[in-house]
CSV table of C-alpha atoms in Angstrom, one decimal:
chain,number,residue,atom,x,y,z
A,133,MET,CA,149.4,122.3,63.9
A,134,ALA,CA,146.6,124.8,64.3
A,135,THR,CA,148.6,126.5,67.1
A,136,HIS,CA,151.5,127.4,64.9
A,137,SER,CA,151.8,131.0,63.9
A,138,VAL,CA,151.5,132.1,60.3
A,139,LEU,CA,152.8,135.6,59.6
A,140,VAL,CA,151.0,137.8,57.1
A,141,LEU,CA,152.7,140.9,55.8
A,142,LEU,CA,150.5,143.9,55.6
A,143,ASP,CA,151.2,146.3,52.7
A,144,THR,CA,148.9,149.2,53.6
A,145,PRO,CA,148.3,149.2,57.4
A,146,THR,CA,148.0,153.0,57.5
A,147,ILE,CA,145.0,152.9,55.1
A,148,GLU,CA,143.1,149.6,55.3
A,149,VAL,CA,143.4,145.8,55.0
A,150,ARG,CA,143.0,145.4,51.3
A,151,SER,CA,141.4,142.4,49.6
A,152,ALA,CA,144.7,140.7,48.9
A,153,ALA,CA,145.7,140.8,52.6
A,154,LYS,CA,142.2,139.5,53.6
A,155,GLU,CA,142.8,136.5,51.4
A,156,LEU,CA,146.2,135.9,53.1
A,157,LEU,CA,144.6,136.1,56.5
A,158,THR,CA,141.9,133.7,55.4
A,159,LEU,CA,144.6,131.2,54.2
A,160,ALA,CA,146.6,131.7,57.3
A,161,ARG,CA,143.6,131.0,59.5
A,162,ASN,CA,143.1,127.7,57.7
A,163,ILE,CA,146.6,126.4,58.4
A,164,GLY,CA,147.4,128.0,61.8
A,165,GLU,CA,147.1,131.1,63.9
A,166,PRO,CA,147.1,134.3,61.7
A,167,VAL,CA,149.6,136.9,63.0
A,168,ALA,CA,149.9,140.2,61.2
A,169,VAL,CA,153.2,142.1,60.8
A,170,ALA,CA,153.6,145.7,59.6
A,171,PHE,CA,156.3,148.3,59.3
A,172,GLU,CA,153.9,151.3,59.8
A,173,ALA,CA,151.4,151.9,62.6
A,174,PRO,CA,147.9,150.7,61.7
A,175,ASN,CA,144.9,153.1,61.8
A,176,GLU,CA,141.6,152.3,63.6
A,177,LYS,CA,140.0,150.8,60.4
A,178,THR,CA,142.9,148.4,59.9
A,179,ILE,CA,142.7,147.3,63.6
A,180,GLU,CA,139.0,146.6,63.4
A,181,GLN,CA,139.4,144.7,60.1
A,182,LEU,CA,142.2,142.5,61.6
A,183,LYS,CA,140.0,141.7,64.6
A,184,GLU,CA,137.2,140.8,62.2
A,185,TYR,CA,139.5,138.3,60.5
A,186,GLY,CA,140.5,136.6,63.8
A,187,VAL,CA,143.9,138.3,64.3
A,188,ARG,CA,144.9,138.6,67.9
A,189,ARG,CA,148.5,139.9,67.5
A,190,LEU,CA,150.1,142.5,65.3
A,191,PHE,CA,153.9,142.8,65.3
A,192,LEU,CA,154.9,146.4,64.5
A,193,GLY,CA,158.6,146.7,63.3
A,194,THR,CA,160.6,149.9,63.2
A,195,VAL,CA,164.1,150.5,61.9
A,196,GLU,CA,166.9,152.0,64.0
A,197,GLY,CA,169.4,154.4,62.6
A,198,GLY,CA,167.2,156.2,60.1
A,199,ALA,CA,167.1,153.6,57.3
A,200,SER,CA,163.9,153.1,55.4
A,201,HIS,CA,161.8,149.9,55.7
A,202,HIS,CA,161.0,150.4,52.0
A,203,LEU,CA,164.5,149.0,51.2
A,204,THR,CA,163.9,145.3,50.6
A,205,PRO,CA,167.0,144.1,52.5
A,206,VAL,CA,165.9,146.1,55.5
A,207,ALA,CA,162.3,144.8,55.3
A,208,ALA,CA,163.7,141.2,55.1
A,209,GLU,CA,165.7,141.7,58.3
A,210,LEU,CA,162.6,143.1,60.0
A,211,LEU,CA,160.6,140.1,58.9
A,212,ALA,CA,163.3,137.7,60.1
A,213,GLN,CA,163.1,139.3,63.5
A,214,ALA,CA,159.3,138.9,63.5
A,215,VAL,CA,159.7,135.2,62.6
A,216,GLU,CA,162.1,134.6,65.5
A,217,MET,CA,159.8,136.4,67.9
A,218,THR,CA,156.7,134.5,66.9
A,219,GLN,CA,158.3,131.2,66.1
A,220,ALA,CA,156.2,131.3,62.9
A,221,ARG,CA,156.0,128.2,60.7
A,222,ALA,CA,155.1,130.2,57.6
A,223,VAL,CA,155.2,133.7,56.2
A,224,LEU,CA,152.7,134.9,53.5
A,225,ALA,CA,152.9,138.0,51.4
A,226,SER,CA,151.1,139.5,48.4
A,227,PRO,CA,152.8,139.0,45.0
A,228,THR,CA,154.1,142.5,44.4
A,229,PHE,CA,157.6,142.9,42.9
A,230,GLU,CA,158.8,144.4,46.1
A,231,ASN,CA,157.4,141.5,48.2
A,232,LYS,CA,158.9,138.9,46.0
A,233,GLU,CA,162.3,140.3,46.6
A,234,ILE,CA,161.7,140.7,50.3
A,235,SER,CA,160.5,137.1,50.5
A,236,ALA,CA,163.5,135.7,48.6
A,237,ARG,CA,165.9,137.6,50.9
A,238,LEU,CA,164.0,136.4,54.0
A,239,ALA,CA,164.0,132.8,52.9
A,240,TYR,CA,167.7,132.9,52.2
A,241,ALA,CA,168.5,134.6,55.6
A,242,ILE,CA,166.5,132.1,57.7
A,243,GLY,CA,167.0,129.0,55.6
A,244,ALA,CA,163.3,128.7,54.6
A,245,GLY,CA,161.7,127.1,51.6
A,246,LEU,CA,160.3,129.6,49.2
A,247,VAL,CA,157.4,129.5,46.7
A,248,ILE,CA,156.7,132.5,44.5
A,249,ASP,CA,153.2,133.2,43.0
A,250,THR,CA,151.5,130.2,44.5
A,251,VAL,CA,147.7,130.2,44.0
A,252,LYS,CA,147.1,128.8,47.5
A,253,VAL,CA,148.9,127.1,50.4
A,254,GLY,CA,148.0,124.1,52.4
A,255,LEU,CA,149.3,121.4,54.7
A,256,GLU,CA,150.2,117.8,53.9
A,257,GLY,CA,151.2,116.2,57.1
A,258,ASP,CA,153.8,118.5,58.7
A,259,ASN,CA,154.8,120.0,55.4
A,260,PHE,CA,153.5,123.2,53.8
A,261,VAL,CA,152.6,122.9,50.2
A,262,GLY,CA,152.3,125.6,47.6
A,263,TYR,CA,150.2,125.1,44.5
A,264,LYS,CA,151.1,127.0,41.4
A,265,ARG,CA,150.9,127.2,37.6
A,266,VAL,CA,154.1,127.2,35.5
A,267,PHE,CA,155.2,127.2,31.9
A,268,ALA,CA,152.7,129.9,30.8
A,269,GLY,CA,149.8,128.2,32.7
A,270,SER,CA,150.2,124.9,31.0
A,271,TRP,CA,151.2,122.9,34.1
A,272,ASP,CA,149.9,122.7,37.7
A,273,VAL,CA,152.5,121.8,40.2
A,274,ASP,CA,152.5,121.1,43.9
A,275,CYS,CA,155.6,122.4,45.7
A,276,THR,CA,156.3,120.7,49.1
A,277,ILE,CA,158.4,122.7,51.5
A,278,ARG,CA,160.5,120.4,53.7
A,279,THR,CA,162.2,123.1,55.7
A,280,PRO,CA,160.9,124.0,59.2
A,281,ILE,CA,159.7,127.4,57.9
A,282,ALA,CA,157.9,128.2,54.7
A,283,VAL,CA,157.8,131.5,52.8
A,284,ALA,CA,155.3,132.2,50.0
A,285,THR,CA,153.9,135.0,47.9
A,286,VAL,CA,150.3,134.2,47.0
A,287,ARG,CA,148.5,135.4,43.9
A,288,ALA,CA,145.5,137.6,44.4
A,289,ASN,CA,142.0,136.0,44.1
A,290,ALA,CA,143.4,132.6,45.3
A,291,VAL,CA,140.6,132.3,47.8
A,292,ILE,CA,137.4,134.2,48.7
A,293,PRO,CA,138.2,136.2,51.8
A,294,ALA,CA,136.1,135.3,54.8
A,295,PRO,CA,135.9,136.9,58.2
A,296,ALA,CA,136.5,134.6,61.2
A,297,ASP,CA,133.5,132.8,62.7
A,298,THR,CA,134.6,134.3,66.0
A,299,PRO,CA,136.2,137.7,65.7
A,300,SER,CA,139.0,138.7,68.0
A,301,GLU,CA,137.9,140.7,71.0
A,302,SER,CA,141.1,142.7,71.1
A,303,LEU,CA,144.3,143.2,69.1
A,304,GLU,CA,147.7,143.1,70.9
A,305,ILE,CA,150.3,145.3,69.2
A,306,VAL,CA,153.8,144.2,69.9
A,307,GLU,CA,156.4,146.7,68.9
A,308,PHE,CA,160.0,145.8,68.0
A,309,SER,CA,163.0,147.4,66.4
A,310,VAL,CA,165.9,146.2,64.3
A,311,ALA,CA,169.3,147.8,63.7
A,312,PRO,CA,169.8,146.8,60.0
A,313,SER,CA,173.1,145.3,59.0
A,314,GLU,CA,175.7,147.2,57.0
A,315,LEU,CA,174.9,145.0,54.0
A,316,ALA,CA,171.2,145.9,54.2
A,317,THR,CA,171.9,149.6,54.1
A,318,SER,CA,174.7,149.5,51.5
A,319,ALA,CA,172.2,150.9,49.1
A,320,TYR,CA,169.9,153.7,50.3
A,321,MET,CA,166.8,155.4,49.0
A,322,VAL,CA,167.1,158.8,47.5
A,323,SER,CA,163.5,159.4,46.5
A,324,ARG,CA,160.3,157.3,46.3
A,325,THR,CA,157.2,158.1,44.1
A,326,GLU,CA,154.0,156.2,44.2
A,327,HIS,CA,152.2,156.2,40.9
A,328,ALA,CA,148.4,156.4,40.5
A,329,PRO,CA,146.5,153.5,38.8
A,330,ILE,CA,146.8,153.5,35.0
A,331,ALA,CA,144.4,155.3,32.7
A,332,GLY,CA,143.4,157.9,35.2
A,333,GLY,CA,141.2,155.6,37.2
A,334,SER,CA,142.0,156.6,40.8
A,335,GLY,CA,139.3,154.4,42.2
A,336,ARG,CA,140.4,151.3,40.4
A,337,PRO,CA,142.0,148.4,42.2
A,338,LYS,CA,145.6,147.4,41.4
A,339,LEU,CA,145.9,145.3,38.3
A,340,ALA,CA,147.6,142.3,40.0
A,341,GLU,CA,144.9,142.3,42.8
A,342,ALA,CA,141.7,143.0,40.9
A,343,ALA,CA,138.9,140.4,40.9
A,344,PHE,CA,137.8,141.7,37.5
A,345,VAL,CA,140.2,142.7,34.7
A,346,VAL,CA,139.2,144.1,31.3
A,347,ALA,CA,142.1,144.1,28.9
A,348,GLY,CA,142.4,145.7,25.5
A,349,GLY,CA,144.7,144.9,22.6
A,350,ARG,CA,145.4,146.0,19.1
A,351,GLY,CA,141.7,145.8,18.3
A,352,THR,CA,141.1,148.9,20.4
A,353,ASN,CA,143.1,151.0,17.8
A,354,GLY,CA,144.2,153.1,20.7
A,355,ASP,CA,140.7,153.9,22.0
A,356,TYR,CA,140.5,152.5,25.5
A,357,GLY,CA,137.3,154.3,26.3
A,358,PRO,CA,135.1,151.1,26.0
A,359,VAL,CA,137.6,149.1,28.0
A,360,GLU,CA,137.7,151.6,30.8
A,361,GLU,CA,133.9,152.0,30.8
A,362,LEU,CA,133.4,148.2,31.3
A,363,ALA,CA,136.1,148.0,33.9
A,364,ASP,CA,134.6,150.8,35.9
A,365,ALA,CA,131.1,149.2,35.7
A,366,LEU,CA,132.6,146.0,37.1
A,367,GLY,CA,134.8,147.7,39.7
A,368,GLY,CA,137.8,146.2,38.0
A,369,ALA,CA,141.2,147.1,36.6
A,370,VAL,CA,142.3,147.9,33.0
A,371,GLY,CA,144.9,145.8,31.3
A,372,ALA,CA,146.6,145.7,27.9
A,373,THR,CA,148.8,143.6,25.6
A,374,ARG,CA,152.4,144.3,24.7
A,375,ASP,CA,151.4,145.5,21.3
A,376,ALA,CA,149.2,148.2,22.8
A,377,VAL,CA,151.9,149.3,25.2
A,378,ASP,CA,154.5,149.3,22.3
A,379,GLU,CA,152.2,151.5,20.3
A,380,GLY,CA,152.1,154.0,23.2
A,381,TRP,CA,148.4,153.7,23.7
A,382,ILE,CA,148.7,152.9,27.4
A,383,GLU,CA,151.3,152.8,30.2
A,384,HIS,CA,153.6,149.8,30.6
A,385,ASP,CA,152.1,149.2,34.1
A,386,ALA,CA,149.0,147.9,32.3
A,387,GLN,CA,150.8,145.2,30.3
A,388,ILE,CA,149.7,141.6,31.0
A,389,GLY,CA,152.0,138.8,29.9
A,390,GLN,CA,155.3,137.0,30.4
A,391,THR,CA,157.2,140.3,30.5
A,392,GLY,CA,154.4,142.3,32.2
A,393,VAL,CA,152.0,141.7,35.1
A,394,THR,CA,150.7,138.2,35.8
A,395,VAL,CA,147.0,138.3,36.8
A,396,ALA,CA,144.6,135.7,38.0
A,397,PRO,CA,141.3,137.5,38.5
A,398,ARG,CA,138.0,135.8,39.0
A,399,VAL,CA,136.8,137.2,35.7
A,400,TYR,CA,139.1,138.2,32.8
A,401,ILE,CA,137.7,139.9,29.7
A,402,GLY,CA,140.1,140.2,26.7
A,403,ALA,CA,138.8,142.6,24.1
A,404,GLY,CA,140.4,143.0,20.7
A,405,ILE,CA,143.1,140.6,21.8
A,406,SER,CA,144.3,137.8,19.5
A,407,GLY,CA,145.6,135.6,22.3
A,408,ALA,CA,149.3,135.3,21.6
A,409,PRO,CA,151.3,132.9,23.9
A,410,HIS,CA,153.1,135.9,25.4
A,411,HIS,CA,149.9,137.4,26.7
A,412,ARG,CA,148.2,134.1,27.6
A,413,GLY,CA,151.1,133.3,29.9
A,414,GLY,CA,150.1,136.2,32.1
A,415,MET,CA,146.3,135.6,32.3
A,416,GLN,CA,145.6,131.9,31.7
A,417,ALA,CA,145.2,131.2,35.4
A,418,SER,CA,142.1,133.4,35.6
A,419,GLY,CA,138.9,131.9,37.0
A,420,ILE,CA,136.6,132.7,34.0
A,421,ILE,CA,138.0,134.0,30.7
A,422,ILE,CA,135.8,135.9,28.3
A,423,GLY,CA,137.0,136.9,24.8
A,424,VAL,CA,135.6,139.6,22.6
A,425,ASN,CA,137.0,139.6,19.0
A,426,SER,CA,135.7,140.3,15.5
A,427,ASP,CA,137.7,137.4,14.2
A,428,ALA,CA,136.0,134.1,15.0
A,429,ASP,CA,139.2,132.2,14.5
A,430,ALA,CA,141.3,134.3,17.0
A,431,PRO,CA,143.4,132.0,19.2
A,432,ILE,CA,142.0,133.5,22.4
A,433,PHE,CA,138.7,131.7,21.8
A,434,GLU,CA,140.6,128.4,22.3
A,435,ILE,CA,141.0,129.1,26.0
A,436,CYS,CA,137.8,131.1,26.6
A,437,ASP,CA,135.0,130.0,28.8
A,438,PHE,CA,132.7,132.4,26.9
A,439,GLY,CA,133.4,134.1,23.6
A,440,VAL,CA,131.7,136.9,21.8
A,441,VAL,CA,132.4,137.5,18.1
A,442,GLY,CA,131.9,141.2,17.4
A,443,GLU,CA,133.4,144.6,17.5
A,444,LEU,CA,134.5,145.6,21.0
A,445,GLN,CA,133.4,149.1,20.4
A,446,ASP,CA,129.8,147.8,20.1
A,447,VAL,CA,130.0,144.9,22.6
A,448,LEU,CA,131.7,146.5,25.6
A,449,PRO,CA,129.4,149.6,26.0
A,450,GLN,CA,126.3,147.4,25.8
A,451,ALA,CA,127.8,145.1,28.5
A,452,ALA,CA,128.7,148.1,30.7
A,453,ALA,CA,125.2,149.6,30.4
A,454,ALA,CA,123.6,146.2,31.3
A,455,ILE,CA,125.8,145.9,34.4
A,456,ARG,CA,125.0,149.4,35.6
A,457,ALA,CA,121.3,148.8,35.1
A,458,TYR,CA,121.6,145.5,37.1
A,459,LYS,CA,123.4,147.3,39.9
A,460,GLU,CA,120.7,150.0,40.0
A,461,GLY,CA,118.0,147.3,40.3
A,462,GLN,CA,116.4,148.0,37.0
A,463,TYR,CA,116.3,144.3,36.1
A,464,GLU,CA,117.6,140.9,37.2
A,465,ILE,CA,120.0,138.7,35.2
């Protein structure tokens, strides 16, 4: 089984291999041979990172006829060709909205089993299994894929990324091209704009991929300064509740919940958040949950690993200062 190829879709090959992709490569290495696939040429940093994670082959797909690989039907057809060329048993992708659509189209096209937002993947006999949480985090389910090929999008922070024990000495880049079908190009892209991370934090990770998330709710009263300060001290992302978004205090991209972004960071800090079911459904799979609220009876304390009863405007700046001091070596925790 270890000789079977497991394709990993790279989202940002022209920049670097981000943490989410490193996790996918780690998972792929545990169940087979990791093979990377990209639609843009990798830079030298990406190539070195791939070799560090034990990747020996990268399939670089291009589109004939001028269509854009950013169109999800086109990307799915590129991936289908990569699956055929590698005889891959599984395809793994990060859980972006775009990748979920690509994965669904790919699975339909090649007759593969599909699991969306799995927290990890494994093998049981000859079958791939996806493990995920459903019904707002209240159930854990094992999804056995009985088709010859498995397709899965994997939540960020599912595993701790680890380089290969024996890095690859070289990386073979195999180029291929696909002439997309008429159906795939029946819609075409007019323009494409990439938005910066929310709240002006250009150095912050993406909300769905962050290992640390600090979210603020109605208790912020519109002042996200303490939330941003703690998030930046941790190197994390800023999130919000639907109430805060509806009030116009922060962009919709920051909303965590059943109609927003689903996150599963290693550490989630909810400040001034009551813990309504809508919000809990988007963060309950987090590794460690910390709640900060002035109301000791707030529902969020029912699911917290640690709870702090106090005003977030007092608690968060103190926590941020302590973290910065620790990073600077001023004291040990």
